[in-house]
Amino acid sequence: ETIDLKEAHRKKQMEGMFSKTLRDALSECMAEGHQAILFQNRRGFAPVMECHSCGHTPECTQCDVTLTYHKKSQQLKCHYCGYSIPAPVQCHACGMPTLILRGSGTQQIEAQLHSLFPEAQVGRMDWDTPRGTRGFDHLLQAFSNQELQILVGTQMLIKGLDFKNVQLVGVMHADQLMFQPNFRAMEQSFQMLSQVAGRAGRAQKQGTVFFQTYKPHH
């Protein structure tokens, strides 16, 4: 099922990155004792920090890409080469303290889930969370044992995982995949969305997949 984000914003049905449809589906899924996977292919808290006064965006000095804000470590990091700087409190270009965050990563989705569903047990799986194979195994084992109700993650979640109790998959922002600066972006997006959709309903009961998008007829 597709969720039209334009309509959800117009009707004021959004809470953070979650539409009312997805929130209700998550509540129903957990009430029935099932689990859910939420897919956001951006790690960190926010992919862009921008100055509201002059428009300056901190970039990696080696890769010329925007630095991603990581809330826990209070750092801006490059996800290509590992370059990092402390998160500034004022703009490096104009000196004004008018820095705002744009976009959302897995850390922000996890924080919003804790706010929306304080009773739920939430896990996050990306390159920032567990360290080493044992860390990944521990997280996947906890989800397999149904100690976690919702698992948020990047594309490392979508391949080869078989959880019988997962009945709902939510793609937080499908458009981020489609409009990458790559001429194969559409094909890669279709492949990735097909794979993540396959995580739901792997037992007898059919699962449900929600795609949040500004282009539901794409």
Short mmCIF file of C-alpha atoms in Angstrom, two decimals:
data_model
loop_
_atom_site.label_atom_id
_atom_site.label_comp_id
_atom_site.label_asym_id
_atom_site.label_seq_id
_atom_site.Cartn_x
_atom_site.Cartn_y
_atom_site.Cartn_z
CA GLU A 1 0.00 0.00 0.00
CA THR A 2 1.23 3.50 -0.80
CA ILE A 3 0.79 6.43 1.58
CA ASP A 4 0.64 9.84 -0.10
CA LEU A 5 2.79 12.13 2.05
CA LYS A 6 1.41 15.26 0.34
CA GLU A 7 -2.11 14.35 1.45
CA ALA A 8 -0.92 13.37 4.93
CA HIS A 9 0.80 16.76 5.37
CA ARG A 10 -2.19 18.63 3.95
CA LYS A 11 -4.54 16.90 6.39
CA LYS A 12 -2.04 17.45 9.23
CA GLN A 13 -1.80 13.71 9.88
CA MET A 14 1.98 13.55 10.19
CA GLU A 15 3.89 13.14 13.44
CA GLY A 16 7.56 13.44 12.61
CA MET A 17 8.19 10.98 9.78
CA PHE A 18 5.10 8.88 10.58
CA SER A 19 1.77 9.22 8.80
CA LYS A 20 -1.43 8.37 10.67
CA THR A 21 -1.89 5.29 8.47
CA LEU A 22 1.52 3.91 9.41
CA ARG A 23 1.08 4.76 13.10
CA ASP A 24 -2.28 2.96 13.22
CA ALA A 25 -0.84 -0.04 11.36
CA LEU A 26 2.08 -0.28 13.82
CA SER A 27 -0.29 -0.08 16.80
CA GLU A 28 -2.50 -2.83 15.37
CA CYS A 29 0.50 -4.99 14.48
CA MET A 30 1.93 -4.83 18.00
CA ALA A 31 -1.48 -5.32 19.61
CA GLU A 32 -1.79 -8.61 17.69
CA GLY A 33 1.62 -9.73 18.98
CA HIS A 34 3.42 -9.36 15.64
CA GLN A 35 6.64 -7.53 14.75
CA ALA A 36 7.48 -4.77 12.28
CA ILE A 37 10.49 -3.64 10.25
CA LEU A 38 10.97 0.01 9.27
CA PHE A 39 13.34 0.76 6.41
CA GLN A 40 15.21 4.06 6.12
CA ASN A 41 18.31 3.94 3.94
CA ARG A 42 20.04 6.80 5.75
CA ARG A 43 22.00 6.24 8.92
CA GLY A 44 22.74 8.95 11.46
CA PHE A 45 20.22 11.44 12.85
CA ALA A 46 19.96 13.93 9.96
CA PRO A 47 21.79 13.88 6.59
CA VAL A 48 22.14 17.67 6.32
CA MET A 49 22.91 20.51 8.72
CA GLU A 50 22.19 23.88 7.13
CA CYS A 51 22.51 27.52 8.15
CA HIS A 52 19.10 29.18 7.98
CA SER A 53 20.74 32.60 7.51
CA CYS A 54 23.20 32.05 4.66
CA GLY A 55 22.44 28.52 3.43
CA HIS A 56 25.93 27.15 4.16
CA THR A 57 26.15 23.35 4.63
CA PRO A 58 29.24 21.72 6.20
CA GLU A 59 30.92 19.35 3.73
CA CYS A 60 33.68 16.75 3.86
CA THR A 61 37.04 18.32 2.99
CA GLN A 62 38.05 15.20 1.04
CA CYS A 63 34.83 13.93 -0.59
CA ASP A 64 32.82 17.16 -1.14
CA VAL A 65 29.64 15.57 0.23
CA THR A 66 27.47 16.92 3.04
CA LEU A 67 28.32 15.71 6.54
CA THR A 68 25.70 13.69 8.43
CA TYR A 69 24.73 14.73 11.95
CA HIS A 70 25.05 12.01 14.62
CA LYS A 71 23.19 12.99 17.77
CA LYS A 72 24.72 10.53 20.25
CA SER A 73 28.32 11.56 19.55
CA GLN A 74 27.39 15.19 18.69
CA GLN A 75 29.47 14.97 15.52
CA LEU A 76 29.19 15.61 11.80
CA LYS A 77 30.54 12.59 9.90
CA CYS A 78 31.34 11.67 6.32
CA HIS A 79 29.94 8.24 5.50
CA TYR A 80 32.44 7.74 2.68
CA CYS A 81 35.86 8.34 4.21
CA GLY A 82 35.12 8.61 7.95
CA TYR A 83 36.10 12.30 8.30
CA SER A 84 34.36 13.89 11.30
CA ILE A 85 34.16 17.20 13.17
CA PRO A 86 32.32 18.24 16.36
CA ALA A 87 28.83 19.49 15.58
CA PRO A 88 29.08 23.32 15.40
CA VAL A 89 26.84 25.64 17.40
CA GLN A 90 27.24 28.48 14.89
CA CYS A 91 27.70 28.64 11.14
CA HIS A 92 31.30 28.29 9.89
CA ALA A 93 30.57 30.73 7.06
CA CYS A 94 28.59 33.61 8.61
CA GLY A 95 28.94 32.94 12.35
CA MET A 96 25.20 32.98 13.02
CA PRO A 97 23.72 30.42 15.49
CA THR A 98 20.92 29.57 13.04
CA LEU A 99 21.76 25.95 12.23
CA ILE A 100 18.88 23.61 11.37
CA LEU A 101 18.70 19.90 10.53
CA ARG A 102 17.15 18.64 7.31
CA GLY A 103 16.07 15.11 6.49
CA SER A 104 16.07 12.13 8.80
CA GLY A 105 18.16 9.03 9.38
CA THR A 106 17.69 5.83 11.33
CA GLN A 107 18.63 7.47 14.64
CA GLN A 108 15.85 10.04 14.25
CA ILE A 109 13.30 7.35 13.29
CA GLU A 110 14.28 5.39 16.41
CA ALA A 111 13.89 8.50 18.62
CA GLN A 112 10.45 9.24 17.14
CA LEU A 113 9.35 5.65 17.76
CA HIS A 114 10.30 5.93 21.44
CA SER A 115 8.17 9.08 21.61
CA LEU A 116 5.16 7.62 19.72
CA PHE A 117 5.25 4.15 21.29
CA PRO A 118 6.96 4.46 24.69
CA GLU A 119 5.98 0.88 25.63
CA ALA A 120 7.48 -0.70 22.50
CA GLN A 121 10.85 -2.43 22.44
CA VAL A 122 12.75 -0.88 19.51
CA GLY A 123 16.05 -1.91 17.94
CA ARG A 124 18.20 -0.20 15.32
CA MET A 125 20.44 -1.94 12.83
CA ASP A 126 22.97 0.07 10.83
CA TRP A 127 26.74 0.53 10.77
CA ASP A 128 26.58 2.88 13.78
CA THR A 129 24.87 0.52 16.21
CA PRO A 130 26.57 -2.81 16.80
CA ARG A 131 30.28 -3.31 16.36
CA GLY A 132 31.54 -6.57 14.91
CA THR A 133 29.74 -9.77 14.00
CA ARG A 134 28.73 -10.57 17.58
CA GLY A 135 26.90 -7.26 17.86
CA PHE A 136 24.84 -7.95 14.74
CA ASP A 137 24.16 -11.52 15.83
CA HIS A 138 22.98 -10.37 19.27
CA LEU A 139 20.54 -7.85 17.74
CA LEU A 140 19.16 -10.33 15.20
CA GLN A 141 18.83 -13.01 17.88
CA ALA A 142 16.87 -10.61 20.12
CA PHE A 143 14.52 -9.82 17.23
CA SER A 144 14.17 -13.49 16.33
CA ASN A 145 13.31 -14.28 19.98
CA GLN A 146 10.65 -11.51 19.83
CA GLU A 147 12.38 -9.48 22.54
CA LEU A 148 12.10 -6.51 20.14
CA GLN A 149 8.83 -5.45 18.52
CA ILE A 150 10.15 -2.99 15.93
CA LEU A 151 13.45 -3.07 14.09
CA VAL A 152 14.63 0.06 12.25
CA GLY A 153 17.44 -0.23 9.76
CA THR A 154 19.19 0.49 6.50
CA GLN A 155 19.65 -1.85 3.55
CA MET A 156 21.57 -4.34 5.67
CA LEU A 157 18.12 -5.40 6.93
CA ILE A 158 16.61 -6.31 3.59
CA LYS A 159 18.62 -9.27 2.35
CA GLY A 160 18.44 -12.86 3.53
CA LEU A 161 16.65 -12.31 6.85
CA ASP A 162 13.75 -14.64 7.63
CA PHE A 163 11.59 -13.68 10.61
CA LYS A 164 8.31 -15.58 10.77
CA ASN A 165 6.57 -13.09 13.08
CA VAL A 166 7.13 -9.96 10.94
CA GLN A 167 3.76 -8.92 9.53
CA LEU A 168 4.45 -5.29 8.68
CA VAL A 169 7.17 -3.49 6.75
CA GLY A 170 7.25 0.29 6.46
CA VAL A 171 9.39 2.20 3.97
CA MET A 172 9.75 5.62 5.57
CA HIS A 173 10.61 7.63 2.45
CA ALA A 174 10.69 5.72 -0.86
CA ASP A 175 11.59 8.87 -2.85
CA GLN A 176 15.04 9.06 -1.27
CA LEU A 177 15.93 5.86 -3.10
CA MET A 178 14.52 6.81 -6.49
CA PHE A 179 16.11 10.20 -6.99
CA GLN A 180 19.77 9.51 -6.36
CA PRO A 181 22.32 10.98 -8.83
CA ASN A 182 22.71 7.62 -10.59
CA PHE A 183 21.24 6.60 -13.94
CA ARG A 184 20.40 3.19 -12.45
CA ALA A 185 18.57 4.70 -9.46
CA MET A 186 15.08 3.58 -10.59
CA GLU A 187 16.13 -0.04 -11.19
CA GLN A 188 18.11 -0.20 -7.94
CA SER A 189 15.17 1.29 -6.04
CA PHE A 190 12.78 -1.28 -7.47
CA GLN A 191 15.14 -4.09 -6.50
CA MET A 192 15.64 -2.72 -2.98
CA LEU A 193 11.92 -2.09 -2.37
CA SER A 194 11.08 -5.59 -3.64
CA GLN A 195 13.61 -7.09 -1.26
CA VAL A 196 12.43 -5.14 1.77
CA ALA A 197 8.80 -6.00 0.96
CA GLY A 198 9.78 -9.67 1.08
CA ARG A 199 10.58 -9.42 4.82
CA ALA A 200 6.86 -9.31 5.71
CA GLY A 201 4.48 -12.27 5.79
CA ARG A 202 7.03 -15.07 5.52
CA ALA A 203 4.90 -17.51 7.55
CA GLN A 204 1.29 -18.53 6.80
CA LYS A 205 -0.34 -15.14 7.32
CA GLN A 206 0.04 -12.56 4.56
CA GLY A 207 2.01 -9.45 5.52
CA THR A 208 1.48 -5.78 4.70
CA VAL A 209 3.98 -3.31 3.27
CA PHE A 210 3.56 0.48 3.41
CA PHE A 211 5.48 2.84 1.12
CA GLN A 212 5.46 6.47 2.28
CA THR A 213 6.05 8.64 -0.79
CA TYR A 214 5.30 12.00 -2.37
CA LYS A 215 4.82 10.20 -5.72
CA PRO A 216 2.33 7.36 -5.07
CA HIS A 217 1.58 6.91 -8.80
CA HIS A 218 5.24 6.56 -9.83
#
